[in-house]
PDB file of C-alpha atoms and ligand atoms in Angstrom:
ATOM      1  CA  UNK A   1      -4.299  22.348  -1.617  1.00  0.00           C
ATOM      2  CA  UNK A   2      -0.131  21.575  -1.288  1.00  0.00           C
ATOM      3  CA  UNK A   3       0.611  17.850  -0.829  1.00  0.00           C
ATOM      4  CA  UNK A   4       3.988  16.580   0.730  1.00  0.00           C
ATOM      5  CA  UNK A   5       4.588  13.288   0.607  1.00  0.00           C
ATOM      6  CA  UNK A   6       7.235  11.951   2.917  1.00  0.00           C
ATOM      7  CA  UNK A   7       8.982   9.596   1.203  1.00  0.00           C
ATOM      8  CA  UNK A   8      11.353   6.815   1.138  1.00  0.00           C
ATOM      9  CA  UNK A   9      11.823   4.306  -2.284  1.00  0.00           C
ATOM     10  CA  UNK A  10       9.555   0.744  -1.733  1.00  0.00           C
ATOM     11  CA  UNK A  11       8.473   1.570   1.595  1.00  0.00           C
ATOM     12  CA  UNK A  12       4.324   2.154   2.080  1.00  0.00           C
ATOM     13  CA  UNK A  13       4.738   5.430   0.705  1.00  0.00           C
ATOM     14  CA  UNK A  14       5.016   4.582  -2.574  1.00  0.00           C
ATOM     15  CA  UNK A  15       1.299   3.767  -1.974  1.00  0.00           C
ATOM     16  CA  UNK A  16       0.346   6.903  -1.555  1.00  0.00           C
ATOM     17  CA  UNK A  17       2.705   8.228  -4.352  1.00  0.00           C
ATOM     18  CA  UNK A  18       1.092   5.997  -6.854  1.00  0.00           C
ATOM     19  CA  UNK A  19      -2.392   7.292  -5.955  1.00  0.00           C
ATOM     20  CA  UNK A  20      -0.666  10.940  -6.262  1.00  0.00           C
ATOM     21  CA  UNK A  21      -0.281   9.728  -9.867  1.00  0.00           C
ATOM     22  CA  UNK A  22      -3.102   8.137 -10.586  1.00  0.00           C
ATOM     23  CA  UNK A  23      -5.020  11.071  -9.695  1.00  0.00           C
ATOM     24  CA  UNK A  24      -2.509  13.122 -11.812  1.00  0.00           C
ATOM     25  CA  UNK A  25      -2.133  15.806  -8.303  1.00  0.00           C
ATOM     26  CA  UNK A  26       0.666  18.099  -8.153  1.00  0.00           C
ATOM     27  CA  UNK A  27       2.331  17.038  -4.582  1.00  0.00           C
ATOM     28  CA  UNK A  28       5.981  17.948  -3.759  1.00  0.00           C
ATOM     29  CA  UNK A  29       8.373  14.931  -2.808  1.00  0.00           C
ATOM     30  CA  UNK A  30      10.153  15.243   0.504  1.00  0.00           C
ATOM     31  CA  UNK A  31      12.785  12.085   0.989  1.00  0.00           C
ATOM     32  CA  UNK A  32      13.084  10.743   4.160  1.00  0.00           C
ATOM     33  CA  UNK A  33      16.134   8.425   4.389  1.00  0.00           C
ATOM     34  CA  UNK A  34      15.243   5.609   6.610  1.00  0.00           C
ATOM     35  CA  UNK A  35      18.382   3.696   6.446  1.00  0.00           C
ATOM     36  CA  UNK A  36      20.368   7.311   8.045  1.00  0.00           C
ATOM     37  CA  UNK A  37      17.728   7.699  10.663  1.00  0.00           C
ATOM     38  CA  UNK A  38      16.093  10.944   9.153  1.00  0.00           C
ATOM     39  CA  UNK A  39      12.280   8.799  10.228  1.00  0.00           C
ATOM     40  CA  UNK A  40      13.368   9.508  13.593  1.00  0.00           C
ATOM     41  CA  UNK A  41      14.815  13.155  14.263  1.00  0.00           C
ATOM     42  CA  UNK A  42      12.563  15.198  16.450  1.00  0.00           C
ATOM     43  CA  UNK A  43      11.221  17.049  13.126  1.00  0.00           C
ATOM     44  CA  UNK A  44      10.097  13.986  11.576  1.00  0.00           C
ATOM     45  CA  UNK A  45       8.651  12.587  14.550  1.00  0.00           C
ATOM     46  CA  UNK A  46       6.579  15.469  15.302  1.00  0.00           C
ATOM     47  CA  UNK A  47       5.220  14.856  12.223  1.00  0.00           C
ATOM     48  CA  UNK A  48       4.621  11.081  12.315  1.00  0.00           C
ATOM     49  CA  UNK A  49       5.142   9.897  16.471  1.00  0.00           C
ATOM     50  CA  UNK A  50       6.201   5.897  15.497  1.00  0.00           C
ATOM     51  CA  UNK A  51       9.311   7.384  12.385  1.00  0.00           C
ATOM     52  CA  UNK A  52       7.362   5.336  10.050  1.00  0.00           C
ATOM     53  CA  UNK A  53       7.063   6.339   6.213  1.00  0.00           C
ATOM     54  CA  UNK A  54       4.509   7.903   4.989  1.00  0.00           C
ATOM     55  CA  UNK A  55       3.265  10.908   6.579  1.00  0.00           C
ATOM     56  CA  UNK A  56       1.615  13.786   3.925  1.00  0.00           C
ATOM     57  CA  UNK A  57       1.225  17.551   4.873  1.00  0.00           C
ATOM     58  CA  UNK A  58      -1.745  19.020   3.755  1.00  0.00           C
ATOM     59  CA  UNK A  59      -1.514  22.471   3.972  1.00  0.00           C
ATOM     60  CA  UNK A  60      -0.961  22.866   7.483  1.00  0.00           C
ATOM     61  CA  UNK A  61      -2.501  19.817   8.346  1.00  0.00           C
ATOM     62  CA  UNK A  62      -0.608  16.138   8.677  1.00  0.00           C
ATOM     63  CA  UNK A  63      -1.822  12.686   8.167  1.00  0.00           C
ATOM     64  CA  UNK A  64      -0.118   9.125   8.362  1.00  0.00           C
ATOM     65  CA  UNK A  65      -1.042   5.724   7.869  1.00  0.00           C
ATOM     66  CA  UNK A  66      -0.850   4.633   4.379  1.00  0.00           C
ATOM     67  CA  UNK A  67      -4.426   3.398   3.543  1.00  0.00           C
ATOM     68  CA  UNK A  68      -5.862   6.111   5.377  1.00  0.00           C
ATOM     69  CA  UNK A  69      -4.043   8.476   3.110  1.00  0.00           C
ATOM     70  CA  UNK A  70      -5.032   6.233  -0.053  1.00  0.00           C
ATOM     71  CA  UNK A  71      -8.591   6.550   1.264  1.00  0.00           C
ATOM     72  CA  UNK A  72      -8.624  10.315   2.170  1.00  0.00           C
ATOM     73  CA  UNK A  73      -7.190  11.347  -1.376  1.00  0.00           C
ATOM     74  CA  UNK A  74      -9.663   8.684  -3.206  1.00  0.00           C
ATOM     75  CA  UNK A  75     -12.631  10.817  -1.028  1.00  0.00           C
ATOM     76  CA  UNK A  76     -11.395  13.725  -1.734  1.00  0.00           C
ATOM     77  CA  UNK A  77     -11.138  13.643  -5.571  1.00  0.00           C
ATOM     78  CA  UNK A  78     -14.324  11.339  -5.263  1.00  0.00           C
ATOM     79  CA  UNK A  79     -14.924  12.598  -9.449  1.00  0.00           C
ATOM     80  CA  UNK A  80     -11.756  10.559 -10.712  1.00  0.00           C
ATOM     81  CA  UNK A  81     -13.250   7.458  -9.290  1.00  0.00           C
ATOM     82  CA  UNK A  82     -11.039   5.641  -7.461  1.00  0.00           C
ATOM     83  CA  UNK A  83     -13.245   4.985  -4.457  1.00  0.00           C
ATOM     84  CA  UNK A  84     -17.304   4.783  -5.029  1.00  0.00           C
ATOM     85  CA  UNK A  85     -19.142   7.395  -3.209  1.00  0.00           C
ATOM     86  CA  UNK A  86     -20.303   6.447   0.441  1.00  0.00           C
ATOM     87  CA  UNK A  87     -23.927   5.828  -0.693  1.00  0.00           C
ATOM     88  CA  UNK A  88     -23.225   3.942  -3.541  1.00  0.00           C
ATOM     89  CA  UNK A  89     -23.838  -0.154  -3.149  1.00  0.00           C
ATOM     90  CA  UNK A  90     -20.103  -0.897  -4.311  1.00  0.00           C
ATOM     91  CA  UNK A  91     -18.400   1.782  -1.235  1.00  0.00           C
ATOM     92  CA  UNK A  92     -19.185  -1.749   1.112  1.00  0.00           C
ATOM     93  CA  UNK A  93     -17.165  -4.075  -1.038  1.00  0.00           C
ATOM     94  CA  UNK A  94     -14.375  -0.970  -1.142  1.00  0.00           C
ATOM     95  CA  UNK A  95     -14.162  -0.659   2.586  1.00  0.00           C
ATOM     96  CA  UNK A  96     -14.210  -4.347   3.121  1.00  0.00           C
ATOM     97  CA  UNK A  97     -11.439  -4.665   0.655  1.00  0.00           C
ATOM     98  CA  UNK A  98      -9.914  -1.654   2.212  1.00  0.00           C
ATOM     99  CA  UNK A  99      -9.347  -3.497   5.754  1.00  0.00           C
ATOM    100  CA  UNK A 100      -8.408  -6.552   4.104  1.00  0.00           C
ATOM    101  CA  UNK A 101      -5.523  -5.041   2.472  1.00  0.00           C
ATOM    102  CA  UNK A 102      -4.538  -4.088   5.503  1.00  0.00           C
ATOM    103  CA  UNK A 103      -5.046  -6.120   8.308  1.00  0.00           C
ATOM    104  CA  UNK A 104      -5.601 -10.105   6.507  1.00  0.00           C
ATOM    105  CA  UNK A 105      -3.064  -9.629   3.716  1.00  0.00           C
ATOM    106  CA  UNK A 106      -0.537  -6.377   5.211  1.00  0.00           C
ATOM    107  CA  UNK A 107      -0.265  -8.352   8.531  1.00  0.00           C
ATOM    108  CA  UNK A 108       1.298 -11.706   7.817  1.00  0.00           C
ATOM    109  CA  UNK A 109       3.239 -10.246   4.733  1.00  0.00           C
ATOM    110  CA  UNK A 110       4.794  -8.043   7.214  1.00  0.00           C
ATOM    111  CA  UNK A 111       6.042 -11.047   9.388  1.00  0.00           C
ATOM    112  CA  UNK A 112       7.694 -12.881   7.037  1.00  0.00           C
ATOM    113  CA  UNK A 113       9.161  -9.543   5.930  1.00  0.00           C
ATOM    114  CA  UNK A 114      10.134  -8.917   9.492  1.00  0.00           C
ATOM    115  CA  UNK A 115      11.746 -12.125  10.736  1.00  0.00           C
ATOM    116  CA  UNK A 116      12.879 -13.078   7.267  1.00  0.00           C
ATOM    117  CA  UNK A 117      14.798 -10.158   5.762  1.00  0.00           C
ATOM    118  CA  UNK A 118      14.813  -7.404   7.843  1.00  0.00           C
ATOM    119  CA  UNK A 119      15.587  -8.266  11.729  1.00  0.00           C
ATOM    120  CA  UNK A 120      19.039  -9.136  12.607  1.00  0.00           C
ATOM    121  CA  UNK A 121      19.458 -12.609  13.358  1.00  0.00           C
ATOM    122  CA  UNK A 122      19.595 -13.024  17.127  1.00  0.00           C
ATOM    123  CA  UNK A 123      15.965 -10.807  17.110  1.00  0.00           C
ATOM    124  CA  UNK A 124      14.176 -12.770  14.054  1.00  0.00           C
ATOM    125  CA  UNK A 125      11.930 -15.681  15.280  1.00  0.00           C
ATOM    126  CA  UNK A 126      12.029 -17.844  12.226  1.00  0.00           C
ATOM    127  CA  UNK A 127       9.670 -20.099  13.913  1.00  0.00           C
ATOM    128  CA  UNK A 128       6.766 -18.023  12.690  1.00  0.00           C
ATOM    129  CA  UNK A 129       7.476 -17.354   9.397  1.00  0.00           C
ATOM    130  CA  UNK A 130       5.820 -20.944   8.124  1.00  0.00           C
ATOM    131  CA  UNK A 131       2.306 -19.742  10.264  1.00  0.00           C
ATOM    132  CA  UNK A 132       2.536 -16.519   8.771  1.00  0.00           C
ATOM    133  CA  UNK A 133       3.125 -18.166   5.423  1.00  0.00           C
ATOM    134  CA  UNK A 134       0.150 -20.298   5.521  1.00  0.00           C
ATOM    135  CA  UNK A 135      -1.685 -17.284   6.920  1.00  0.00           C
ATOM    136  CA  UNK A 136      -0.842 -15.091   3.891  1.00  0.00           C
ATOM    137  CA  UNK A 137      -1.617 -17.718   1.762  1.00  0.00           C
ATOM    138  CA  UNK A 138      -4.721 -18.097   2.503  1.00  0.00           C
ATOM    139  CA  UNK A 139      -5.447 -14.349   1.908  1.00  0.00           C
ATOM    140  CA  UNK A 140      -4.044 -14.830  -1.271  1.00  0.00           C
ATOM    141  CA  UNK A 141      -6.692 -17.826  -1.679  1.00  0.00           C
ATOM    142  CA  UNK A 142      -9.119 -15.449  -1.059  1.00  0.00           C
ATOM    143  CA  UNK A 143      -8.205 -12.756  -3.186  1.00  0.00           C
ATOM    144  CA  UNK A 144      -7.438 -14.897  -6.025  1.00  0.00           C
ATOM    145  CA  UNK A 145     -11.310 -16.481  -5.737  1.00  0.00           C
ATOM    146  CA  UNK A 146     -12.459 -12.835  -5.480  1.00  0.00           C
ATOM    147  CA  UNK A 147     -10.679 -11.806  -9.231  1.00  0.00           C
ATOM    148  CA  UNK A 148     -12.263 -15.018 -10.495  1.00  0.00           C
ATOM    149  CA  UNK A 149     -13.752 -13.145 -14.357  1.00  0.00           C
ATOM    150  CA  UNK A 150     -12.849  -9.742 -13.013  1.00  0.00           C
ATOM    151  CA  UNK A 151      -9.740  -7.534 -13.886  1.00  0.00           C
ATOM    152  CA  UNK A 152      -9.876  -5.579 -10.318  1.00  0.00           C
ATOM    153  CA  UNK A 153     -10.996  -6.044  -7.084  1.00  0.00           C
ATOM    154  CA  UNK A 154     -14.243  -3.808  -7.941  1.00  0.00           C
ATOM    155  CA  UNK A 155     -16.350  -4.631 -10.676  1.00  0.00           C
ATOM    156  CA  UNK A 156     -16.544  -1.232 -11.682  1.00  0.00           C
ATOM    157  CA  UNK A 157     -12.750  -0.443 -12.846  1.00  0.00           C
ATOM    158  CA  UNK A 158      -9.749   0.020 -10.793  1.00  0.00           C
ATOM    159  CA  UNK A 159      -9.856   1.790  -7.767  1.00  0.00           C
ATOM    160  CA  UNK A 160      -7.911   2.785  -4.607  1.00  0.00           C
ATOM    161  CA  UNK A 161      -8.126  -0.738  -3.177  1.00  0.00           C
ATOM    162  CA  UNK A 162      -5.808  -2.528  -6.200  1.00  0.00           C
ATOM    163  CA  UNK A 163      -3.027  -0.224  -5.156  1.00  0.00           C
ATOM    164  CA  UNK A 164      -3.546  -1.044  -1.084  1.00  0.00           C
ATOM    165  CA  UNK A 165      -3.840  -4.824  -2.017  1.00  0.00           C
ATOM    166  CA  UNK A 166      -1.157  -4.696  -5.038  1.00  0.00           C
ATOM    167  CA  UNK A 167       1.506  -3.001  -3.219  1.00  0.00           C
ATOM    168  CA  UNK A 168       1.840  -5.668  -0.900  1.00  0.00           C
ATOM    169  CA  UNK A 169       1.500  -8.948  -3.378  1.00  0.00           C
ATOM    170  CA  UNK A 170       4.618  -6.868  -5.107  1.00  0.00           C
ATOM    171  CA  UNK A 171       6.566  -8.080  -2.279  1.00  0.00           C
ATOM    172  CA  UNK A 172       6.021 -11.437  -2.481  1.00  0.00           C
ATOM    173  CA  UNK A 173       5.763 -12.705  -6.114  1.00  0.00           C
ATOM    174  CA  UNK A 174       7.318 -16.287  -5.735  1.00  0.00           C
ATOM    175  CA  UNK A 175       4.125 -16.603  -3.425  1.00  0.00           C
ATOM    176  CA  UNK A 176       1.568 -15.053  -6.106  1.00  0.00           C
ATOM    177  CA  UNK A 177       3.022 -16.849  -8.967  1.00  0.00           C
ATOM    178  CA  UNK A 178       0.777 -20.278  -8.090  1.00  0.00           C
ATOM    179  CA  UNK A 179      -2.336 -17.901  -8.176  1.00  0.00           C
ATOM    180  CA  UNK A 180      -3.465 -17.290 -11.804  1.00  0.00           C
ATOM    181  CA  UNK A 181      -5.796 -14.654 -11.270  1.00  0.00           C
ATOM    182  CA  UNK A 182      -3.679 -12.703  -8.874  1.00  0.00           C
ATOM    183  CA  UNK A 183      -1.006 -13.604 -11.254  1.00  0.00           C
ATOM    184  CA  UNK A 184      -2.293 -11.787 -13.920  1.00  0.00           C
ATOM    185  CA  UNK A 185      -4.093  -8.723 -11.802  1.00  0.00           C
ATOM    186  CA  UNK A 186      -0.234  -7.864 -10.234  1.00  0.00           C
ATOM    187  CA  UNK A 187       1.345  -7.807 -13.614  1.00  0.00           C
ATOM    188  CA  UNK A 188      -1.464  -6.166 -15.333  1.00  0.00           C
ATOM    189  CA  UNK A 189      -1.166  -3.578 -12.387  1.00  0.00           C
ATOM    190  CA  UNK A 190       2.730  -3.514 -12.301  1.00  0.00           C
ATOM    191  CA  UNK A 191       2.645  -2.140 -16.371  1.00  0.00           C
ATOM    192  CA  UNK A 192       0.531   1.010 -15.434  1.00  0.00           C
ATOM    193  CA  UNK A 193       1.827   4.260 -16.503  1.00  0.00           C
ATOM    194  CA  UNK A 194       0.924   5.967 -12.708  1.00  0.00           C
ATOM    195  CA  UNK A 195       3.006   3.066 -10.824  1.00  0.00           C
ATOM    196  CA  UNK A 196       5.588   3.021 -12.801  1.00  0.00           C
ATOM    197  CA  UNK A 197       6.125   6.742 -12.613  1.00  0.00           C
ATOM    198  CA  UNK A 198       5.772   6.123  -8.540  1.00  0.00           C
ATOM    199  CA  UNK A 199       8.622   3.387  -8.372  1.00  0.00           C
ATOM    200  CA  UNK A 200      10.938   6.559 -10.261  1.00  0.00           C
ATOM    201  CA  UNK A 201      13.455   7.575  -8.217  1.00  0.00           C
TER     202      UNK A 201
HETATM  203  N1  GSH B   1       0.685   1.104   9.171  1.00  0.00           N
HETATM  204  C1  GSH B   1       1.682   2.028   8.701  1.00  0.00           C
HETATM  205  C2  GSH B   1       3.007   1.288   8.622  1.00  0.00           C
HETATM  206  C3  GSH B   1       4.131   2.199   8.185  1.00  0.00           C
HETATM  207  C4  GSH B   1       5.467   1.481   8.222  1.00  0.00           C
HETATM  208  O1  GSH B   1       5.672   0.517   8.972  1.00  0.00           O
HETATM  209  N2  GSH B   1       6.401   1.981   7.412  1.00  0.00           N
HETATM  210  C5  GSH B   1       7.714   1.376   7.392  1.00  0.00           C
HETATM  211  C6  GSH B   1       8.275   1.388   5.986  1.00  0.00           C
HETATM  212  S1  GSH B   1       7.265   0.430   4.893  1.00  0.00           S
HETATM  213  C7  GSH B   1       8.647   2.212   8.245  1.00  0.00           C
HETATM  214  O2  GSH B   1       8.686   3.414   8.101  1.00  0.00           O
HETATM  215  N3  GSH B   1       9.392   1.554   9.123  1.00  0.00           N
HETATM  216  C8  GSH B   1      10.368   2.198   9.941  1.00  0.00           C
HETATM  217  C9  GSH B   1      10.180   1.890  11.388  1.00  0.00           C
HETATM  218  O3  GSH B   1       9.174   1.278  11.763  1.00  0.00           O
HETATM  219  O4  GSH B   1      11.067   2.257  12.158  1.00  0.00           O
HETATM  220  C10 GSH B   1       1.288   2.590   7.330  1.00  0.00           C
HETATM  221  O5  GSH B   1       0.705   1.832   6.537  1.00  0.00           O
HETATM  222  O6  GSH B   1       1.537   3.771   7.065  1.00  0.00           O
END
């Protein structure tokens, strides 16, 4: 099977690329520079419709949204465990985890992100960046209560869903620091081999 991951540095493709590594795939690399507007030539587009990053070719095949990716390759090379198999008691806790990632967590961290840092000034509305705040940190509440005497978000070993949920508490450590579980987890997560190989540009 040929893998092409569409790729730009710290964007939610590095998601993917850090599964790509985990699993220890060959995949081929394609850069897409968002910053000169390669997400949104008529090649690219036809290949992901909104120019976001990532899309992956699969043979002839192409696929975007991040966890869907994550989830498809976990399925798909179902023997390295990184996702429990469908009939297996733990798969529930994976897909719940899955759509918390994101939707609960993704969705406010993406608002701050958005009308703190990366909209111009007369777009941002800094008047929701406090609610989305107090939104994300209550995800983080939760997540932090759900590592309470475990070292991933499964009990059986790491998995698909620490890379969905870690990805996004990289972005925000000043907010993860009060958390000591999720403390630990992200920098326990941050020194393996597979991620940091995915954050080499
Ligand atoms: N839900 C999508 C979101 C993808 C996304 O928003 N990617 C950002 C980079 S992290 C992007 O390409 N933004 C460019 C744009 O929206 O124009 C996913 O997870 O794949």
């Amino acid at each position: 099977m040929k893998l092409v991951l569409y790729y730009h540095p710290g964007t939610r493709s590095q998601r993917v690329r850090w599964l790509l590594e985990e699993l220890g795939l060959d995949y081929e690399l394609r850069y897409v520079d968002l910053f000169k507007g390669e997400a949104n030539t008529d090649e690219y587009l036809a290949l992901q419709p909104l120019g976001q990053l990532p899309a992956m070719k699969i043979d002839d095949d192409v696929m975007f949204e991040s966890g869907a990716i994550v989830q498809w390759l976990a399925d798909s090379y179902l023997e390295k465990g990184f996702a429990p198999a469908l009939d297996s008691p733990l798969r529930r806790q994976f897909d719940q985890w899955m759509y918390f990632a994101v939707t609960n967590l993704e969705e406010p961290a993406w608002e701050i992100m958005l009308h703190s840092r990366i909209l111009p000034e007369d777009v941002a509305v800094k008047a929701i960046v406090p609610f989305a705040t107090q939104t994300l940190l209550k995800a983080l509440t939760v997540l932090d209560k759900a590592l309470q005497g475990k070292e991933y978000m499964l009990g059986s070993g790491f998995s698909a869903v620490d890379i969905m949920i870690a990805y996004i508490l990289m972005w925000y450590p000043e907010h993860v620091e009060p958390f000591s579980n999720l403390k630990t987890y992200a920098e326990k997560l941050r020194q393996r081999p597979a991620y940091i190989r995915s954050t080499q540009d």
